[in-house]
mmCIF file of N, CA and C in Angstrom:
data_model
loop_
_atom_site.group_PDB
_atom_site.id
_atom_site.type_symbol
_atom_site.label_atom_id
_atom_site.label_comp_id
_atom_site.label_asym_id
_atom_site.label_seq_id
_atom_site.Cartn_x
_atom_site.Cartn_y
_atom_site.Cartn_z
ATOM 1 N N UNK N 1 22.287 6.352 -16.048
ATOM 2 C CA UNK N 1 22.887 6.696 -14.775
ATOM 3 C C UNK N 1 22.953 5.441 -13.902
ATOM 4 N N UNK N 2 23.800 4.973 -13.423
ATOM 5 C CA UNK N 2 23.777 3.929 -12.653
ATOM 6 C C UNK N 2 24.197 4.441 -11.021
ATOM 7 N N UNK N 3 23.468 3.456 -10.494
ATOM 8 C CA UNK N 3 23.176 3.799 -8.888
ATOM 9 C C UNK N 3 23.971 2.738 -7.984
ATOM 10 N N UNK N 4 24.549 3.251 -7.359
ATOM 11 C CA UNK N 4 25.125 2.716 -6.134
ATOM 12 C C UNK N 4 24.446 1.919 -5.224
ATOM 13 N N UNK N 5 24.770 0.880 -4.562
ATOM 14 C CA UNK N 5 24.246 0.594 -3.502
ATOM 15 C C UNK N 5 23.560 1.177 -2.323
ATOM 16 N N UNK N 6 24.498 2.556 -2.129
ATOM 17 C CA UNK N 6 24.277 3.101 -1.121
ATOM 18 C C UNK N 6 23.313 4.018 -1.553
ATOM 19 N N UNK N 7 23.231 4.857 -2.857
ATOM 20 C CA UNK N 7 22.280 5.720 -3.888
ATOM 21 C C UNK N 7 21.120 5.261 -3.118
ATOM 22 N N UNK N 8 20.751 3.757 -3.765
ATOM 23 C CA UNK N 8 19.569 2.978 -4.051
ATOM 24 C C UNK N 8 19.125 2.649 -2.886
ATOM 25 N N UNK N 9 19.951 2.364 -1.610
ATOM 26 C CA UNK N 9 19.282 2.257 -0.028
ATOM 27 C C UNK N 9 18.808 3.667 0.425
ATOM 28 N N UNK N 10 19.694 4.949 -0.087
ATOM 29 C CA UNK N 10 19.179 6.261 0.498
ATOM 30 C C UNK N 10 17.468 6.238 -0.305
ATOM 31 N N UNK N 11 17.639 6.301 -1.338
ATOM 32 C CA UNK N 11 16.162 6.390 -1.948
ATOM 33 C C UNK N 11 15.607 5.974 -1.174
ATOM 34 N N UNK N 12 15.421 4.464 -1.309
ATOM 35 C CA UNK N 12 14.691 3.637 -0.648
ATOM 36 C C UNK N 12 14.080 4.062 0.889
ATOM 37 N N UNK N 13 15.128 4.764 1.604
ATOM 38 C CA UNK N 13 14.948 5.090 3.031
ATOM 39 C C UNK N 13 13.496 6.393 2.306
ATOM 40 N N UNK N 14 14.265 7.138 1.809
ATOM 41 C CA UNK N 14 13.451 8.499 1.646
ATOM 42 C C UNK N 14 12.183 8.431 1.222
ATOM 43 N N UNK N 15 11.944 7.453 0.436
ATOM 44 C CA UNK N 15 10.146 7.162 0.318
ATOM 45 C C UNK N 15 9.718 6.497 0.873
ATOM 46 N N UNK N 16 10.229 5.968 2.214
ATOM 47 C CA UNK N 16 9.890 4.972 3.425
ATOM 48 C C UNK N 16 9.375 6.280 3.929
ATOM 49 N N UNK N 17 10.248 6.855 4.487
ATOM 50 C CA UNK N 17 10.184 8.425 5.120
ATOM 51 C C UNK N 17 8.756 8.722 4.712
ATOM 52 N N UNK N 18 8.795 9.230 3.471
ATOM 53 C CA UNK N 18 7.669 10.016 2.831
ATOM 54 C C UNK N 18 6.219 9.112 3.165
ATOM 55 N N UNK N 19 5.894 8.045 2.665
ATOM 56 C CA UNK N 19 5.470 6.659 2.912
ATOM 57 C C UNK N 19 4.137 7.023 4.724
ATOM 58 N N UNK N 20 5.467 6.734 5.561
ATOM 59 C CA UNK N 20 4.911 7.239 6.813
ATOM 60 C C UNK N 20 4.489 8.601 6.918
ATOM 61 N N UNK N 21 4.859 9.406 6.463
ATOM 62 C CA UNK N 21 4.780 10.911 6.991
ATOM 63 C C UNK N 21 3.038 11.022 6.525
ATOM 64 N N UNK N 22 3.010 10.454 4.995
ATOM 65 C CA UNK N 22 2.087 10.724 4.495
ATOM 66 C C UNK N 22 0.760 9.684 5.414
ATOM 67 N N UNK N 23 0.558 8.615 6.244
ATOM 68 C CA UNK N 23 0.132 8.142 6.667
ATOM 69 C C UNK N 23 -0.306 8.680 8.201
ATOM 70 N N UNK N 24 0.659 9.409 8.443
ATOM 71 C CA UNK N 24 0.705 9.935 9.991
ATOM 72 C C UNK N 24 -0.366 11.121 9.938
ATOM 73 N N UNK N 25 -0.198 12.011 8.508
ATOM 74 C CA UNK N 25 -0.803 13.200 8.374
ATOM 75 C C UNK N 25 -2.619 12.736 8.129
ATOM 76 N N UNK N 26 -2.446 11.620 7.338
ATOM 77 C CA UNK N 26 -3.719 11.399 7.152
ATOM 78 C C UNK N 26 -4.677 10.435 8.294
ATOM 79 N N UNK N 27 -3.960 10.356 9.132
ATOM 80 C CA UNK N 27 -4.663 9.777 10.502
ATOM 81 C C UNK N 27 -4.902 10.456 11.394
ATOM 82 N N UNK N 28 -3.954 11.538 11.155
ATOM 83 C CA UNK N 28 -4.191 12.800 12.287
ATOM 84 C C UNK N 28 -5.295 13.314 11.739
ATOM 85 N N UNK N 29 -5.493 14.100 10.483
ATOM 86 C CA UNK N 29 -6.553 14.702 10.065
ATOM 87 C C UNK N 29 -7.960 13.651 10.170
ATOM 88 N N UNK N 30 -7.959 12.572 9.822
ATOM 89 C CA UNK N 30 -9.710 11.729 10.169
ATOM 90 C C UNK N 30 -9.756 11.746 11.930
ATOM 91 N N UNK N 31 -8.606 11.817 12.683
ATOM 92 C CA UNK N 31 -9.049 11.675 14.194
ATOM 93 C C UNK N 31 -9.315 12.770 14.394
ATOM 94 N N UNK N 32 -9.098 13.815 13.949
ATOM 95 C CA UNK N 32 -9.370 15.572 14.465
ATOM 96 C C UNK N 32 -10.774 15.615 13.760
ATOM 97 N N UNK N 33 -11.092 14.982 12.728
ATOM 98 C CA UNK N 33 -12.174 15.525 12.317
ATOM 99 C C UNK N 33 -13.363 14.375 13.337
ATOM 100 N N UNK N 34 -13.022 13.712 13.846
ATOM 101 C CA UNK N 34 -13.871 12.922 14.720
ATOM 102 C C UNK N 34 -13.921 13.522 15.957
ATOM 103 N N UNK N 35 -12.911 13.354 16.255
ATOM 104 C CA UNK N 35 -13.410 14.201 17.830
ATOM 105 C C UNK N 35 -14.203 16.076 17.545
ATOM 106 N N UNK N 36 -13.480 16.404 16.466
ATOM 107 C CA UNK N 36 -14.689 17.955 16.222
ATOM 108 C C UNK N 36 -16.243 17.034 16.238
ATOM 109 N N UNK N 37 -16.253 16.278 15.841
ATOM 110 C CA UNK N 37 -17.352 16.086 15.257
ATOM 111 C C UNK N 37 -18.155 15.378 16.518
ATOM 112 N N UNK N 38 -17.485 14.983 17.744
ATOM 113 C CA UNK N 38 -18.346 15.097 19.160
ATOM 114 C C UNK N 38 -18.360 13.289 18.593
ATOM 115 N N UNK N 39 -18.048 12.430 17.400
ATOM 116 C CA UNK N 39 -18.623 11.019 17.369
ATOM 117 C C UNK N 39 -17.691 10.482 16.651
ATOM 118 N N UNK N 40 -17.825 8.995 17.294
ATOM 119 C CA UNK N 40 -16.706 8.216 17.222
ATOM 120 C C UNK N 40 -17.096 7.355 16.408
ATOM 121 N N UNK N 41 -16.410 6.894 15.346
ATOM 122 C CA UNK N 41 -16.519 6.412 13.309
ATOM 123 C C UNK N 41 -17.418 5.214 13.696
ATOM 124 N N UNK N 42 -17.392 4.208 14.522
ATOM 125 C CA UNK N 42 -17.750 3.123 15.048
ATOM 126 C C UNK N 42 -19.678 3.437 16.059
ATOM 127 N N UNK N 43 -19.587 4.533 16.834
ATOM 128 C CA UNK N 43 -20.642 4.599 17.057
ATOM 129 C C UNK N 43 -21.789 5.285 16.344
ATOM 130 N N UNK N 44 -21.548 5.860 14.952
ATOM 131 C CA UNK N 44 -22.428 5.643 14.453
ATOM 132 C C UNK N 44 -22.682 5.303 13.142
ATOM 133 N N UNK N 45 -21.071 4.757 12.874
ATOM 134 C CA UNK N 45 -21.500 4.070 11.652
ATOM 135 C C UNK N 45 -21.888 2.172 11.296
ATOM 136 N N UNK N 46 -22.569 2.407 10.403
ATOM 137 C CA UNK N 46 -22.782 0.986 9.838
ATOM 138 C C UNK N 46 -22.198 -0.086 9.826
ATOM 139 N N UNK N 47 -22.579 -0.846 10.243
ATOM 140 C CA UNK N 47 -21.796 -2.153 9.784
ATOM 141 C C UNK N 47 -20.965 -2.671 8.418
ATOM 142 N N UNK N 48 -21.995 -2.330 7.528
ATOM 143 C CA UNK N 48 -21.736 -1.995 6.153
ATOM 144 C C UNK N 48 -22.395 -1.222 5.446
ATOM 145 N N UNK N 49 -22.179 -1.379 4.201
ATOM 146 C CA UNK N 49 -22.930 -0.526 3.378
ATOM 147 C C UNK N 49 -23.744 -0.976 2.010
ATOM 148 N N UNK N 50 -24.537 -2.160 2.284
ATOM 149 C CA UNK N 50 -24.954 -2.714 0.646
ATOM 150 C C UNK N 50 -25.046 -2.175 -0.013
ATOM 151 N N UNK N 51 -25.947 -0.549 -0.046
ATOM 152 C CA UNK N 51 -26.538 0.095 -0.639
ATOM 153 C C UNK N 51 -25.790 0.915 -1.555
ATOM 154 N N UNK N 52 -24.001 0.640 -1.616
ATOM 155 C CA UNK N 52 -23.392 1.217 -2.661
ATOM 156 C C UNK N 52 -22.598 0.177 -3.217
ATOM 157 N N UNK N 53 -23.017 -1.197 -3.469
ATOM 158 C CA UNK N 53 -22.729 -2.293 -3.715
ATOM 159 C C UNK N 53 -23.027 -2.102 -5.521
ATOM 160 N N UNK N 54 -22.229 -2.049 -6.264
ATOM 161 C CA UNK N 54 -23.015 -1.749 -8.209
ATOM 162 C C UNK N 54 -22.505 -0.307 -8.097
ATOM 163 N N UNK N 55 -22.127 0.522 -7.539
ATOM 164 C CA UNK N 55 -22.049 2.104 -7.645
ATOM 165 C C UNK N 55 -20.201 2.129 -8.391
ATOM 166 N N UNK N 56 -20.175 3.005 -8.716
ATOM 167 C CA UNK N 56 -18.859 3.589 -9.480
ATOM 168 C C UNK N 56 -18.078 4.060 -8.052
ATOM 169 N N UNK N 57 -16.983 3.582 -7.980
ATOM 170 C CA UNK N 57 -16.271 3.470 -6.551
ATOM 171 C C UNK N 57 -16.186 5.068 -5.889
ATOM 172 N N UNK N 58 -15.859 5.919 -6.713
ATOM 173 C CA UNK N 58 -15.557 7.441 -6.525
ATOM 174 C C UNK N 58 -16.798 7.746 -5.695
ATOM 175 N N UNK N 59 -17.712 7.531 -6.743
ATOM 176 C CA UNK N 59 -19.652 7.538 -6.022
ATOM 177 C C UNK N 59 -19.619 7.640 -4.577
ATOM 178 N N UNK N 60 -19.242 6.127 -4.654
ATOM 179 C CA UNK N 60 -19.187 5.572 -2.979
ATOM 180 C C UNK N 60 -18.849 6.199 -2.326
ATOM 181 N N UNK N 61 -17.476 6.518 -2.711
ATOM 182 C CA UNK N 61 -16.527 7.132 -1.241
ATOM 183 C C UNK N 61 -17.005 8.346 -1.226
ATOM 184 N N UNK N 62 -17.101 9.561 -2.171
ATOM 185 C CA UNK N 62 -18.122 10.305 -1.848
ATOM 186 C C UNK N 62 -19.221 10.698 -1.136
ATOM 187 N N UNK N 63 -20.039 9.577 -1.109
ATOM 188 C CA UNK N 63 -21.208 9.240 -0.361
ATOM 189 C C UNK N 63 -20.716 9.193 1.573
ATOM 190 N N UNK N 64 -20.023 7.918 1.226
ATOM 191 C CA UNK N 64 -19.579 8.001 2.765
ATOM 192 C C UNK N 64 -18.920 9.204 3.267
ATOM 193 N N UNK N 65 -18.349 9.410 2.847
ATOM 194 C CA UNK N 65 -17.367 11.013 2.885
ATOM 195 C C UNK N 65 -18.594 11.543 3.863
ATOM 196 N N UNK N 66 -19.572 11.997 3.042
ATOM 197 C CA UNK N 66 -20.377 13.024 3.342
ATOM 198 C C UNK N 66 -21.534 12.820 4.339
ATOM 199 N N UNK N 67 -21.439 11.056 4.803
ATOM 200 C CA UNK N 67 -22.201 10.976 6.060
ATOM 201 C C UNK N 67 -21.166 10.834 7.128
ATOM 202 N N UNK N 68 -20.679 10.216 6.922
ATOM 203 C CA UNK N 68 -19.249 9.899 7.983
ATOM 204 C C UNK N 68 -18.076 10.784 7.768
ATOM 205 N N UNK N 69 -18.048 12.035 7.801
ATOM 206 C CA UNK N 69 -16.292 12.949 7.211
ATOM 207 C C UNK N 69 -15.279 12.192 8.230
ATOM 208 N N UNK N 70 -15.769 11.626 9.263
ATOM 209 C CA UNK N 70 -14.898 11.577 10.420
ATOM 210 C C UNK N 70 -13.629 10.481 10.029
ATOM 211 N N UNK N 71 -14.679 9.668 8.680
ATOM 212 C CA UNK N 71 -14.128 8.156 8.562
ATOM 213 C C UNK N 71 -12.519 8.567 7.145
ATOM 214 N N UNK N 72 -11.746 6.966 7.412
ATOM 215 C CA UNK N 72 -10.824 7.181 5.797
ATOM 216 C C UNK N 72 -11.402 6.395 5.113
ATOM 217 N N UNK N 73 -12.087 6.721 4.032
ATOM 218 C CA UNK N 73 -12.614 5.832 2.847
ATOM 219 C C UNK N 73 -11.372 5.566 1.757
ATOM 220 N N UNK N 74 -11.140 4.527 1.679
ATOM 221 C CA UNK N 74 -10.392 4.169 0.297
ATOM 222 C C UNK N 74 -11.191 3.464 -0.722
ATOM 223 N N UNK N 75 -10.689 3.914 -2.122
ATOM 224 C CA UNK N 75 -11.055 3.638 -2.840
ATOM 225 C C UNK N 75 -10.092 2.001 -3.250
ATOM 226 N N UNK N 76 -10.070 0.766 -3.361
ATOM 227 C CA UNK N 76 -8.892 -0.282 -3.658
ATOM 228 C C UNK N 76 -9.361 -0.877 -4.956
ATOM 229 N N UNK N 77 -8.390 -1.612 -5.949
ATOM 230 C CA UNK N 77 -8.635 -2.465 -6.410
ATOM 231 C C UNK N 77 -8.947 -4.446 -6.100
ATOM 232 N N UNK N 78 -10.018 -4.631 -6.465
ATOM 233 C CA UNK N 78 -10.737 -5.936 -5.804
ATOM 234 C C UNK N 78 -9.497 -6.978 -5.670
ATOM 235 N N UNK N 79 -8.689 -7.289 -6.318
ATOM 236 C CA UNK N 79 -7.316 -8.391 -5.983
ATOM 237 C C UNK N 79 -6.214 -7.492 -5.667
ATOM 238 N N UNK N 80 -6.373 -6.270 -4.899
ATOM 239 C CA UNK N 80 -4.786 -6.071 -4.537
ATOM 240 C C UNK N 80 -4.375 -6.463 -2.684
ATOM 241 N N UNK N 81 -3.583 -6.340 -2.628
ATOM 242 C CA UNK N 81 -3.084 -6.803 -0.896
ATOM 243 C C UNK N 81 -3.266 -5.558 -0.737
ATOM 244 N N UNK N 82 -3.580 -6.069 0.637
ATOM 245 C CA UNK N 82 -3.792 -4.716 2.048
ATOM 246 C C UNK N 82 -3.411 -5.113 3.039
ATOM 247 N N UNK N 83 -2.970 -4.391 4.057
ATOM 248 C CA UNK N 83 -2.897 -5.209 5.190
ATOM 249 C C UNK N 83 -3.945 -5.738 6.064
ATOM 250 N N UNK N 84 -3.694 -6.317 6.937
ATOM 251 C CA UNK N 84 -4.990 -6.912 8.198
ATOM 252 C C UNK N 84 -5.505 -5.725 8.982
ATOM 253 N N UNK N 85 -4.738 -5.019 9.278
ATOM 254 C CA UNK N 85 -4.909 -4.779 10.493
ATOM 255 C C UNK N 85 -6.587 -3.892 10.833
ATOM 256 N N UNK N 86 -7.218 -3.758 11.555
ATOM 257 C CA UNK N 86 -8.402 -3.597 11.887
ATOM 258 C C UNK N 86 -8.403 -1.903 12.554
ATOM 259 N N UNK N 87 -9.153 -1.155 12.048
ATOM 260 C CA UNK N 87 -8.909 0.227 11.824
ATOM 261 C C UNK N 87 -10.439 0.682 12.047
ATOM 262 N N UNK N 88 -11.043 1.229 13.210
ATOM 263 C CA UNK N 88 -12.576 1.572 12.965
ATOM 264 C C UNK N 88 -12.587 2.758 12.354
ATOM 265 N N UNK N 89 -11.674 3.933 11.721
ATOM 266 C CA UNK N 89 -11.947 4.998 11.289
ATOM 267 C C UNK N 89 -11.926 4.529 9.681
ATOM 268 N N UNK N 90 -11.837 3.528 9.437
ATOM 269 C CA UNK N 90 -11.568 3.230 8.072
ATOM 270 C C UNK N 90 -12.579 2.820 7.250
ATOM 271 N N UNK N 91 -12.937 2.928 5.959
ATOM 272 C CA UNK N 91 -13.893 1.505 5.131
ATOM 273 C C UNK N 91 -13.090 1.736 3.616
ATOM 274 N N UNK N 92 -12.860 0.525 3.299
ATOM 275 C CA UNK N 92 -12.038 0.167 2.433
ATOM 276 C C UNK N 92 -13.180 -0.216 1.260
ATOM 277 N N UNK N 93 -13.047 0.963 0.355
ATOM 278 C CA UNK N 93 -13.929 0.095 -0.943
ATOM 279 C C UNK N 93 -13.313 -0.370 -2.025
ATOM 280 N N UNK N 94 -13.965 -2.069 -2.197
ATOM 281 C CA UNK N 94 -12.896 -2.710 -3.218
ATOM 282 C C UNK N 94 -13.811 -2.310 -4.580
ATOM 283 N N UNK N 95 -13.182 -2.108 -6.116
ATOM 284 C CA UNK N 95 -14.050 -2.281 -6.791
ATOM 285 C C UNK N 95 -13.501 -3.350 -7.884
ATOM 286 N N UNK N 96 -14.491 -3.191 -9.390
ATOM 287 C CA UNK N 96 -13.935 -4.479 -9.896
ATOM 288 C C UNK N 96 -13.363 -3.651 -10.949
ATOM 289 N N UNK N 97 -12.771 -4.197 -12.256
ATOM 290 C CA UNK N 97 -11.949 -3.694 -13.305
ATOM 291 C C UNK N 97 -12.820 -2.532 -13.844
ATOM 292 N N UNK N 98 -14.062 -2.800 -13.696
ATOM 293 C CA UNK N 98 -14.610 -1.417 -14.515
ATOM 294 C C UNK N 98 -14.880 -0.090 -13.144
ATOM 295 N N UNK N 99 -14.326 -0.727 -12.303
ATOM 296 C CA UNK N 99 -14.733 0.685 -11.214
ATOM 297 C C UNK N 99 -15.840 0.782 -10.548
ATOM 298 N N UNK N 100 -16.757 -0.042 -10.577
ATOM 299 C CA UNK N 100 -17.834 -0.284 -9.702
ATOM 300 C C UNK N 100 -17.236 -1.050 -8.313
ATOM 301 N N UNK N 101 -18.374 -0.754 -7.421
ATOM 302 C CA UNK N 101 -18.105 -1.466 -6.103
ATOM 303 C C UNK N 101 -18.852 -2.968 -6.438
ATOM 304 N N UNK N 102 -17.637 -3.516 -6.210
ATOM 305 C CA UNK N 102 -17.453 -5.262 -6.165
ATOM 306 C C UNK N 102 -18.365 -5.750 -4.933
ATOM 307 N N UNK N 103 -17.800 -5.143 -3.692
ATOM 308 C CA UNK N 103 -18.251 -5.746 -2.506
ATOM 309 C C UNK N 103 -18.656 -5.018 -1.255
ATOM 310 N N UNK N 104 -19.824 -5.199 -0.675
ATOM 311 C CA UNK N 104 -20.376 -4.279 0.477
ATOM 312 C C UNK N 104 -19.084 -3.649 1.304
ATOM 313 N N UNK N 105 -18.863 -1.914 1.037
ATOM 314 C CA UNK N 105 -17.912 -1.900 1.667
ATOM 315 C C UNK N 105 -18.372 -1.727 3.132
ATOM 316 N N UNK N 106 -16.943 -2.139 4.461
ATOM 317 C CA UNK N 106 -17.430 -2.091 5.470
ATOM 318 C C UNK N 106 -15.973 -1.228 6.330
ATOM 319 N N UNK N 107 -16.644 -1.037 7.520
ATOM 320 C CA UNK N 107 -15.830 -0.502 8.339
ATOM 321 C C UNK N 107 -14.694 -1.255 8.673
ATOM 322 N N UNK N 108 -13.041 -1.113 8.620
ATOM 323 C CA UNK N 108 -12.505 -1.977 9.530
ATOM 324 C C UNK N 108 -11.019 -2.214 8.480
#
């Protein structure tokens, strides 16, 4: 099947679309679950987390999950791009090829 120019820009738009929507939904849901929760991701969470530093990444985010619900834990691979930007509801865990946590994950 060959695609048009215009085909291949509509796609393109439509999982941009999807892309955000899916980002919007999942920021709304960690801020609702913070303010239920009377506490804000930053005042009482950690700086980091050594203590799941060697753990199987799923482990991790699990773990945090269940002290912090308020927070977005990702699970990443250790060399992929992310963006900068600085996020206190967030902690980004990198791991390495076998799925362990590579590096103290932290808030941000």
């Amino acid at each position: 099947m060959k695609f048009t120019r215009f085909a291949t820009l509509r796609l393109s738009l439509l999982l941009l679309v999807l892309l955000v929507d899916s980002y919007i939904l999942t920021t709304t849901k960690h801020t609702a679950l913070a303010l239920e929760d009377g506490k804000t991701s930053m005042s009482s969470c950690p700086s980091s987390f050594p203590e799941l530093t060697g753990l199987p990444g799923e482990e991790a985010k699990a773990k945090i999950e269940k002290e912090y619900p308020s927070l977005l834990v990702q699970v990443i691979p250790e060399d992929s791009m992310v963006t900068m930007d600085y996020r206190e509801d967030r902690v980004r865990i990198f791991v390495d090829a076998s799925g362990k946590v590579a590096r103290d994950p932290r808030p941000g």
